Amino acid sequence: MDMDQKEREAQVVEQLREQVGNLMAAAQLLTPAIREQEERKYDQYLAILNQGLYRLLRLTEHMDLLRQEELPCRMERVEAAELCRSLCREVGGLAGSMGVTFRWECAGEEAMVQADPAMLRRLILLLVDGALRRTGRGGHTGLRAWTEGERFRITVWDDGEEQENAAPTGPLEEQLTQRYGLEAELTRAIAQALGATLVFERSEERGRRAVLSLPLDHSGPGELRTPRMGYNPTGGFQPVLVELSERLPYQAYLWDELE
């Protein structure tokens, strides 16, 4: 990628970030006035506005990460099983609003890995988002996490079916890139930056599985943070609401839900 293109991409991302910030500030200023209205339909309009802002934030963050030759990972010792459990509780609480059955199972034992917790959280949510996209209403998806030997493994599965008249051809990972583009590329980039192995597999009957594997860290007690709250690349907005903003109904962004 030449320098001019890099500079243009950086400028686009910066302009996007600035406009998203302006819109969010305006929405926050308007919210009290809207909430004072007796007409509850205004709450619906505000929720639709909030969801649109979350989607713009998601797009901006994804573009910003993909334009960088090396992802800005802040590696530390993380208890991955608890991180998965925390995420699954959040996703499970929202799955019903999408008409999806979400099942999860996380190993009870400690599983310490070296990772950037914000990046690992985003990677898992990207995999869940892909499963939800394929599943649709009435479908089933889930996550299973466990320790196997010297690896911590996470499987995200779904029972969705491809649209035959639109299904791309070729190896599965190439198909995912053709179909999902930016998200598939970012998923692989984050996995690589974290030193993780990521494999996509077709299920025997229907659906597919994404299998993520990270080496366990036996470096000693050190400083353990699970998961930390100090640094949030989404500016304090809940990562699950950002990364799943394309799947969730607007009701998830009602003011009472966001408080």
PDB file of N, CA and C in Angstrom, residues 42-127:
ATOM      1  N   TYR A  42     -41.242   9.009  20.642  1.00  0.00           N
ATOM      2  CA  TYR A  42     -39.952   9.685  20.542  1.00  0.00           C
ATOM      3  C   TYR A  42     -38.830   8.820  21.112  1.00  0.00           C
ATOM      4  N   ASP A  43     -39.155   7.975  22.099  1.00  0.00           N
ATOM      5  CA  ASP A  43     -38.165   7.035  22.623  1.00  0.00           C
ATOM      6  C   ASP A  43     -37.706   6.081  21.523  1.00  0.00           C
ATOM      7  N   GLN A  44     -38.668   5.663  20.681  1.00  0.00           N
ATOM      8  CA  GLN A  44     -38.332   4.772  19.571  1.00  0.00           C
ATOM      9  C   GLN A  44     -37.386   5.476  18.595  1.00  0.00           C
ATOM     10  N   TYR A  45     -37.680   6.726  18.277  1.00  0.00           N
ATOM     11  CA  TYR A  45     -36.822   7.467  17.352  1.00  0.00           C
ATOM     12  C   TYR A  45     -35.416   7.635  17.932  1.00  0.00           C
ATOM     13  N   LEU A  46     -35.351   7.896  19.227  1.00  0.00           N
ATOM     14  CA  LEU A  46     -34.058   8.054  19.881  1.00  0.00           C
ATOM     15  C   LEU A  46     -33.271   6.744  19.855  1.00  0.00           C
ATOM     16  N   ALA A  47     -33.962   5.619  20.056  1.00  0.00           N
ATOM     17  CA  ALA A  47     -33.297   4.316  20.021  1.00  0.00           C
ATOM     18  C   ALA A  47     -32.748   4.026  18.624  1.00  0.00           C
ATOM     19  N   ILE A  48     -33.516   4.361  17.589  1.00  0.00           N
ATOM     20  CA  ILE A  48     -33.058   4.155  16.212  1.00  0.00           C
ATOM     21  C   ILE A  48     -31.821   5.018  15.934  1.00  0.00           C
ATOM     22  N   LEU A  49     -31.844   6.252  16.454  1.00  0.00           N
ATOM     23  CA  LEU A  49     -30.685   7.136  16.317  1.00  0.00           C
ATOM     24  C   LEU A  49     -29.475   6.545  17.024  1.00  0.00           C
ATOM     25  N   ASN A  50     -29.671   6.074  18.248  1.00  0.00           N
ATOM     26  CA  ASN A  50     -28.568   5.486  19.009  1.00  0.00           C
ATOM     27  C   ASN A  50     -27.977   4.278  18.286  1.00  0.00           C
ATOM     28  N   GLN A  51     -28.844   3.425  17.743  1.00  0.00           N
ATOM     29  CA  GLN A  51     -28.344   2.240  17.046  1.00  0.00           C
ATOM     30  C   GLN A  51     -27.520   2.639  15.824  1.00  0.00           C
ATOM     31  N   GLY A  52     -27.985   3.639  15.095  1.00  0.00           N
ATOM     32  CA  GLY A  52     -27.232   4.112  13.941  1.00  0.00           C
ATOM     33  C   GLY A  52     -25.855   4.626  14.332  1.00  0.00           C
ATOM     34  N   LEU A  53     -25.772   5.303  15.473  1.00  0.00           N
ATOM     35  CA  LEU A  53     -24.485   5.805  15.953  1.00  0.00           C
ATOM     36  C   LEU A  53     -23.560   4.661  16.351  1.00  0.00           C
ATOM     37  N   TYR A  54     -24.118   3.631  16.984  1.00  0.00           N
ATOM     38  CA  TYR A  54     -23.311   2.467  17.343  1.00  0.00           C
ATOM     39  C   TYR A  54     -22.786   1.778  16.085  1.00  0.00           C
ATOM     40  N   ARG A  55     -23.606   1.713  15.050  1.00  0.00           N
ATOM     41  CA  ARG A  55     -23.166   1.087  13.802  1.00  0.00           C
ATOM     42  C   ARG A  55     -22.056   1.900  13.136  1.00  0.00           C
ATOM     43  N   LEU A  56     -22.191   3.218  13.170  1.00  0.00           N
ATOM     44  CA  LEU A  56     -21.140   4.074  12.617  1.00  0.00           C
ATOM     45  C   LEU A  56     -19.847   3.931  13.411  1.00  0.00           C
ATOM     46  N   LEU A  57     -19.975   3.849  14.725  1.00  0.00           N
ATOM     47  CA  LEU A  57     -18.793   3.660  15.571  1.00  0.00           C
ATOM     48  C   LEU A  57     -18.114   2.337  15.234  1.00  0.00           C
ATOM     49  N   ARG A  58     -18.908   1.289  15.056  1.00  0.00           N
ATOM     50  CA  ARG A  58     -18.365  -0.026  14.711  1.00  0.00           C
ATOM     51  C   ARG A  58     -17.612   0.026  13.382  1.00  0.00           C
ATOM     52  N   LEU A  59     -18.217   0.635  12.373  1.00  0.00           N
ATOM     53  CA  LEU A  59     -17.587   0.755  11.063  1.00  0.00           C
ATOM     54  C   LEU A  59     -16.280   1.537  11.156  1.00  0.00           C
ATOM     55  N   THR A  60     -16.295   2.641  11.910  1.00  0.00           N
ATOM     56  CA  THR A  60     -15.096   3.471  12.062  1.00  0.00           C
ATOM     57  C   THR A  60     -13.973   2.692  12.725  1.00  0.00           C
ATOM     58  N   GLU A  61     -14.292   1.968  13.801  1.00  0.00           N
ATOM     59  CA  GLU A  61     -13.270   1.193  14.506  1.00  0.00           C
ATOM     60  C   GLU A  61     -12.713   0.086  13.607  1.00  0.00           C
ATOM     61  N   HIS A  62     -13.573  -0.580  12.855  1.00  0.00           N
ATOM     62  CA  HIS A  62     -13.107  -1.655  11.985  1.00  0.00           C
ATOM     63  C   HIS A  62     -12.197  -1.107  10.876  1.00  0.00           C
ATOM     64  N   MET A  63     -12.589   0.004  10.277  1.00  0.00           N
ATOM     65  CA  MET A  63     -11.767   0.609   9.233  1.00  0.00           C
ATOM     66  C   MET A  63     -10.424   1.064   9.790  1.00  0.00           C
ATOM     67  N   ASP A  64     -10.449   1.629  10.992  1.00  0.00           N
ATOM     68  CA  ASP A  64      -9.220   2.109  11.611  1.00  0.00           C
ATOM     69  C   ASP A  64      -8.258   0.952  11.865  1.00  0.00           C
ATOM     70  N   LEU A  65      -8.771  -0.175  12.339  1.00  0.00           N
ATOM     71  CA  LEU A  65      -7.914  -1.323  12.613  1.00  0.00           C
ATOM     72  C   LEU A  65      -7.364  -1.932  11.325  1.00  0.00           C
ATOM     73  N   LEU A  66      -8.207  -2.058  10.304  1.00  0.00           N
ATOM     74  CA  LEU A  66      -7.783  -2.711   9.072  1.00  0.00           C
ATOM     75  C   LEU A  66      -6.755  -1.905   8.278  1.00  0.00           C
ATOM     76  N   ARG A  67      -6.734  -0.605   8.452  1.00  0.00           N
ATOM     77  CA  ARG A  67      -5.783   0.208   7.687  1.00  0.00           C
ATOM     78  C   ARG A  67      -4.371   0.110   8.262  1.00  0.00           C
ATOM     79  N   GLN A  68      -4.240  -0.414   9.486  1.00  0.00           N
ATOM     80  CA  GLN A  68      -2.947  -0.463  10.154  1.00  0.00           C
ATOM     81  C   GLN A  68      -2.207  -1.759   9.808  1.00  0.00           C
ATOM     82  N   GLU A  69      -0.935  -1.626   9.499  1.00  0.00           N
ATOM     83  CA  GLU A  69      -0.139  -2.797   9.151  1.00  0.00           C
ATOM     84  C   GLU A  69       0.044  -3.712  10.360  1.00  0.00           C
ATOM     85  N   GLU A  70       0.092  -3.132  11.554  1.00  0.00           N
ATOM     86  CA  GLU A  70       0.234  -3.910  12.782  1.00  0.00           C
ATOM     87  C   GLU A  70      -0.806  -3.446  13.781  1.00  0.00           C
ATOM     88  N   LEU A  71      -1.666  -4.350  14.235  1.00  0.00           N
ATOM     89  CA  LEU A  71      -2.731  -3.975  15.153  1.00  0.00           C
ATOM     90  C   LEU A  71      -2.155  -3.573  16.510  1.00  0.00           C
ATOM     91  N   PRO A  72      -2.725  -2.545  17.133  1.00  0.00           N
ATOM     92  CA  PRO A  72      -2.210  -2.028  18.408  1.00  0.00           C
ATOM     93  C   PRO A  72      -2.649  -2.889  19.595  1.00  0.00           C
ATOM     94  N   CYS A  73      -2.031  -4.052  19.747  1.00  0.00           N
ATOM     95  CA  CYS A  73      -2.399  -4.959  20.844  1.00  0.00           C
ATOM     96  C   CYS A  73      -1.628  -4.620  22.118  1.00  0.00           C
ATOM     97  N   ARG A  74      -2.347  -4.569  23.234  1.00  0.00           N
ATOM     98  CA  ARG A  74      -1.734  -4.355  24.542  1.00  0.00           C
ATOM     99  C   ARG A  74      -1.781  -5.691  25.282  1.00  0.00           C
ATOM    100  N   MET A  75      -0.760  -6.469  25.061  1.00  0.00           N
ATOM    101  CA  MET A  75      -0.756  -7.834  25.583  1.00  0.00           C
ATOM    102  C   MET A  75      -0.556  -7.856  27.095  1.00  0.00           C
ATOM    103  N   GLU A  76      -1.312  -8.711  27.756  1.00  0.00           N
ATOM    104  CA  GLU A  76      -1.191  -8.901  29.187  1.00  0.00           C
ATOM    105  C   GLU A  76      -1.719 -10.284  29.541  1.00  0.00           C
ATOM    106  N   ARG A  77      -1.576 -10.652  30.788  1.00  0.00           N
ATOM    107  CA  ARG A  77      -2.035 -11.964  31.243  1.00  0.00           C
ATOM    108  C   ARG A  77      -3.539 -11.875  31.530  1.00  0.00           C
ATOM    109  N   VAL A  78      -4.329 -12.706  30.853  1.00  0.00           N
ATOM    110  CA  VAL A  78      -5.784 -12.630  30.930  1.00  0.00           C
ATOM    111  C   VAL A  78      -6.357 -13.992  31.302  1.00  0.00           C
ATOM    112  N   GLU A  79      -7.375 -13.996  32.140  1.00  0.00           N
ATOM    113  CA  GLU A  79      -8.091 -15.233  32.452  1.00  0.00           C
ATOM    114  C   GLU A  79      -9.195 -15.399  31.410  1.00  0.00           C
ATOM    115  N   ALA A  80      -8.905 -16.204  30.400  1.00  0.00           N
ATOM    116  CA  ALA A  80      -9.760 -16.270  29.213  1.00  0.00           C
ATOM    117  C   ALA A  80     -11.110 -16.914  29.482  1.00  0.00           C
ATOM    118  N   ALA A  81     -11.167 -17.894  30.390  1.00  0.00           N
ATOM    119  CA  ALA A  81     -12.441 -18.559  30.659  1.00  0.00           C
ATOM    120  C   ALA A  81     -13.444 -17.581  31.257  1.00  0.00           C
ATOM    121  N   GLU A  82     -12.998 -16.738  32.178  1.00  0.00           N
ATOM    122  CA  GLU A  82     -13.905 -15.762  32.785  1.00  0.00           C
ATOM    123  C   GLU A  82     -14.314 -14.702  31.774  1.00  0.00           C
ATOM    124  N   LEU A  83     -13.382 -14.303  30.893  1.00  0.00           N
ATOM    125  CA  LEU A  83     -13.726 -13.345  29.844  1.00  0.00           C
ATOM    126  C   LEU A  83     -14.836 -13.915  28.961  1.00  0.00           C
ATOM    127  N   CYS A  84     -14.728 -15.197  28.616  1.00  0.00           N
ATOM    128  CA  CYS A  84     -15.760 -15.844  27.787  1.00  0.00           C
ATOM    129  C   CYS A  84     -17.087 -15.913  28.526  1.00  0.00           C
ATOM    130  N   ARG A  85     -17.039 -16.287  29.804  1.00  0.00           N
ATOM    131  CA  ARG A  85     -18.286 -16.366  30.572  1.00  0.00           C
ATOM    132  C   ARG A  85     -18.986 -15.014  30.635  1.00  0.00           C
ATOM    133  N   SER A  86     -18.222 -13.951  30.871  1.00  0.00           N
ATOM    134  CA  SER A  86     -18.796 -12.609  30.955  1.00  0.00           C
ATOM    135  C   SER A  86     -19.454 -12.212  29.636  1.00  0.00           C
ATOM    136  N   LEU A  87     -18.757 -12.480  28.527  1.00  0.00           N
ATOM    137  CA  LEU A  87     -19.320 -12.152  27.216  1.00  0.00           C
ATOM    138  C   LEU A  87     -20.569 -12.961  26.927  1.00  0.00           C
ATOM    139  N   CYS A  88     -20.540 -14.249  27.258  1.00  0.00           N
ATOM    140  CA  CYS A  88     -21.681 -15.122  26.977  1.00  0.00           C
ATOM    141  C   CYS A  88     -22.915 -14.689  27.762  1.00  0.00           C
ATOM    142  N   ARG A  89     -22.716 -14.235  28.995  1.00  0.00           N
ATOM    143  CA  ARG A  89     -23.868 -13.742  29.775  1.00  0.00           C
ATOM    144  C   ARG A  89     -24.501 -12.548  29.082  1.00  0.00           C
ATOM    145  N   GLU A  90     -23.660 -11.652  28.547  1.00  0.00           N
ATOM    146  CA  GLU A  90     -24.183 -10.473  27.857  1.00  0.00           C
ATOM    147  C   GLU A  90     -24.911 -10.863  26.578  1.00  0.00           C
ATOM    148  N   VAL A  91     -24.290 -11.713  25.776  1.00  0.00           N
ATOM    149  CA  VAL A  91     -24.913 -12.141  24.520  1.00  0.00           C
ATOM    150  C   VAL A  91     -26.195 -12.913  24.802  1.00  0.00           C
ATOM    151  N   GLY A  92     -26.141 -13.800  25.821  1.00  0.00           N
ATOM    152  CA  GLY A  92     -27.323 -14.584  26.168  1.00  0.00           C
ATOM    153  C   GLY A  92     -28.496 -13.719  26.578  1.00  0.00           C
ATOM    154  N   GLY A  93     -28.205 -12.599  27.248  1.00  0.00           N
ATOM    155  CA  GLY A  93     -29.273 -11.693  27.661  1.00  0.00           C
ATOM    156  C   GLY A  93     -29.915 -10.947  26.510  1.00  0.00           C
ATOM    157  N   LEU A  94     -29.214 -10.899  25.361  1.00  0.00           N
ATOM    158  CA  LEU A  94     -29.720 -10.172  24.194  1.00  0.00           C
ATOM    159  C   LEU A  94     -30.264 -11.096  23.107  1.00  0.00           C
ATOM    160  N   ALA A  95     -29.902 -12.371  23.172  1.00  0.00           N
ATOM    161  CA  ALA A  95     -30.250 -13.298  22.082  1.00  0.00           C
ATOM    162  C   ALA A  95     -31.753 -13.401  21.864  1.00  0.00           C
ATOM    163  N   GLY A  96     -32.517 -13.408  22.958  1.00  0.00           N
ATOM    164  CA  GLY A  96     -33.963 -13.531  22.830  1.00  0.00           C
ATOM    165  C   GLY A  96     -34.570 -12.430  21.986  1.00  0.00           C
ATOM    166  N   SER A  97     -34.024 -11.205  22.093  1.00  0.00           N
ATOM    167  CA  SER A  97     -34.564 -10.080  21.319  1.00  0.00           C
ATOM    168  C   SER A  97     -34.312 -10.239  19.836  1.00  0.00           C
ATOM    169  N   MET A  98     -33.363 -11.126  19.473  1.00  0.00           N
ATOM    170  CA  MET A  98     -33.074 -11.397  18.060  1.00  0.00           C
ATOM    171  C   MET A  98     -33.805 -12.633  17.561  1.00  0.00           C
ATOM    172  N   GLY A  99     -34.565 -13.286  18.448  1.00  0.00           N
ATOM    173  CA  GLY A  99     -35.276 -14.495  18.059  1.00  0.00           C
ATOM    174  C   GLY A  99     -34.361 -15.679  17.859  1.00  0.00           C
ATOM    175  N   VAL A 100     -33.208 -15.674  18.556  1.00  0.00           N
ATOM    176  CA  VAL A 100     -32.202 -16.723  18.406  1.00  0.00           C
ATOM    177  C   VAL A 100     -31.999 -17.422  19.747  1.00  0.00           C
ATOM    178  N   THR A 101     -31.799 -18.721  19.715  1.00  0.00           N
ATOM    179  CA  THR A 101     -31.429 -19.478  20.912  1.00  0.00           C
ATOM    180  C   THR A 101     -29.912 -19.535  20.993  1.00  0.00           C
ATOM    181  N   PHE A 102     -29.366 -18.977  22.066  1.00  0.00           N
ATOM    182  CA  PHE A 102     -27.909 -18.948  22.252  1.00  0.00           C
ATOM    183  C   PHE A 102     -27.547 -19.842  23.425  1.00  0.00           C
ATOM    184  N   ARG A 103     -26.732 -20.863  23.167  1.00  0.00           N
ATOM    185  CA  ARG A 103     -26.291 -21.780  24.215  1.00  0.00           C
ATOM    186  C   ARG A 103     -24.792 -21.615  24.418  1.00  0.00           C
ATOM    187  N   TRP A 104     -24.366 -21.680  25.676  1.00  0.00           N
ATOM    188  CA  TRP A 104     -22.931 -21.565  25.911  1.00  0.00           C
ATOM    189  C   TRP A 104     -22.473 -22.447  27.054  1.00  0.00           C
ATOM    190  N   GLU A 105     -21.207 -22.811  26.977  1.00  0.00           N
ATOM    191  CA  GLU A 105     -20.590 -23.658  27.985  1.00  0.00           C
ATOM    192  C   GLU A 105     -19.121 -23.265  28.091  1.00  0.00           C
ATOM    193  N   CYS A 106     -18.699 -22.833  29.281  1.00  0.00           N
ATOM    194  CA  CYS A 106     -17.307 -22.449  29.498  1.00  0.00           C
ATOM    195  C   CYS A 106     -16.714 -23.289  30.618  1.00  0.00           C
ATOM    196  N   ALA A 107     -15.510 -23.779  30.388  1.00  0.00           N
ATOM    197  CA  ALA A 107     -14.848 -24.631  31.371  1.00  0.00           C
ATOM    198  C   ALA A 107     -14.705 -23.902  32.698  1.00  0.00           C
ATOM    199  N   GLY A 108     -14.847 -24.642  33.790  1.00  0.00           N
ATOM    200  CA  GLY A 108     -14.788 -24.030  35.106  1.00  0.00           C
ATOM    201  C   GLY A 108     -13.385 -23.685  35.554  1.00  0.00           C
ATOM    202  N   GLU A 109     -12.365 -24.403  35.028  1.00  0.00           N
ATOM    203  CA  GLU A 109     -11.009 -24.154  35.499  1.00  0.00           C
ATOM    204  C   GLU A 109     -10.434 -22.863  34.939  1.00  0.00           C
ATOM    205  N   GLU A 110      -9.397 -22.343  35.618  1.00  0.00           N
ATOM    206  CA  GLU A 110      -8.716 -21.145  35.164  1.00  0.00           C
ATOM    207  C   GLU A 110      -8.003 -21.420  33.851  1.00  0.00           C
ATOM    208  N   ALA A 111      -7.983 -20.435  32.986  1.00  0.00           N
ATOM    209  CA  ALA A 111      -7.277 -20.563  31.705  1.00  0.00           C
ATOM    210  C   ALA A 111      -6.585 -19.239  31.418  1.00  0.00           C
ATOM    211  N   MET A 112      -5.313 -19.161  31.748  1.00  0.00           N
ATOM    212  CA  MET A 112      -4.563 -17.924  31.583  1.00  0.00           C
ATOM    213  C   MET A 112      -3.850 -17.904  30.236  1.00  0.00           C
ATOM    214  N   VAL A 113      -4.033 -16.806  29.509  1.00  0.00           N
ATOM    215  CA  VAL A 113      -3.393 -16.644  28.206  1.00  0.00           C
ATOM    216  C   VAL A 113      -2.799 -15.246  28.124  1.00  0.00           C
ATOM    217  N   GLN A 114      -1.892 -15.058  27.178  1.00  0.00           N
ATOM    218  CA  GLN A 114      -1.368 -13.730  26.878  1.00  0.00           C
ATOM    219  C   GLN A 114      -2.202 -13.146  25.751  1.00  0.00           C
ATOM    220  N   ALA A 115      -2.868 -12.026  26.010  1.00  0.00           N
ATOM    221  CA  ALA A 115      -3.733 -11.434  24.984  1.00  0.00           C
ATOM    222  C   ALA A 115      -4.037  -9.984  25.343  1.00  0.00           C
ATOM    223  N   ASP A 116      -4.498  -9.259  24.373  1.00  0.00           N
ATOM    224  CA  ASP A 116      -5.088  -7.947  24.606  1.00  0.00           C
ATOM    225  C   ASP A 116      -6.561  -8.212  24.890  1.00  0.00           C
ATOM    226  N   PRO A 117      -7.048  -7.954  26.116  1.00  0.00           N
ATOM    227  CA  PRO A 117      -8.431  -8.329  26.443  1.00  0.00           C
ATOM    228  C   PRO A 117      -9.471  -7.652  25.563  1.00  0.00           C
ATOM    229  N   ALA A 118      -9.235  -6.384  25.197  1.00  0.00           N
ATOM    230  CA  ALA A 118     -10.201  -5.689  24.336  1.00  0.00           C
ATOM    231  C   ALA A 118     -10.240  -6.313  22.949  1.00  0.00           C
ATOM    232  N   MET A 119      -9.060  -6.680  22.418  1.00  0.00           N
ATOM    233  CA  MET A 119      -8.995  -7.307  21.098  1.00  0.00           C
ATOM    234  C   MET A 119      -9.588  -8.716  21.128  1.00  0.00           C
ATOM    235  N   LEU A 120      -9.300  -9.461  22.185  1.00  0.00           N
ATOM    236  CA  LEU A 120      -9.851 -10.813  22.294  1.00  0.00           C
ATOM    237  C   LEU A 120     -11.370 -10.758  22.395  1.00  0.00           C
ATOM    238  N   ARG A 121     -11.873  -9.814  23.177  1.00  0.00           N
ATOM    239  CA  ARG A 121     -13.321  -9.640  23.300  1.00  0.00           C
ATOM    240  C   ARG A 121     -13.931  -9.306  21.940  1.00  0.00           C
ATOM    241  N   ARG A 122     -13.274  -8.406  21.211  1.00  0.00           N
ATOM    242  CA  ARG A 122     -13.790  -8.022  19.892  1.00  0.00           C
ATOM    243  C   ARG A 122     -13.759  -9.204  18.936  1.00  0.00           C
ATOM    244  N   LEU A 123     -12.703  -9.995  18.976  1.00  0.00           N
ATOM    245  CA  LEU A 123     -12.591 -11.157  18.097  1.00  0.00           C
ATOM    246  C   LEU A 123     -13.717 -12.153  18.355  1.00  0.00           C
ATOM    247  N   ILE A 124     -13.970 -12.446  19.623  1.00  0.00           N
ATOM    248  CA  ILE A 124     -15.048 -13.389  19.959  1.00  0.00           C
ATOM    249  C   ILE A 124     -16.394 -12.843  19.496  1.00  0.00           C
ATOM    250  N   LEU A 125     -16.623 -11.554  19.706  1.00  0.00           N
ATOM    251  CA  LEU A 125     -17.896 -10.951  19.293  1.00  0.00           C
ATOM    252  C   LEU A 125     -18.045 -10.938  17.775  1.00  0.00           C
ATOM    253  N   LEU A 126     -16.942 -10.779  17.050  1.00  0.00           N
ATOM    254  CA  LEU A 126     -17.010 -10.860  15.591  1.00  0.00           C
ATOM    255  C   LEU A 126     -17.419 -12.261  15.150  1.00  0.00           C
ATOM    256  N   LEU A 127     -16.901 -13.278  15.826  1.00  0.00           N
ATOM    257  CA  LEU A 127     -17.288 -14.646  15.503  1.00  0.00           C
ATOM    258  C   LEU A 127     -18.755 -14.888  15.833  1.00  0.00           C
TER     259      LEU A 127
END
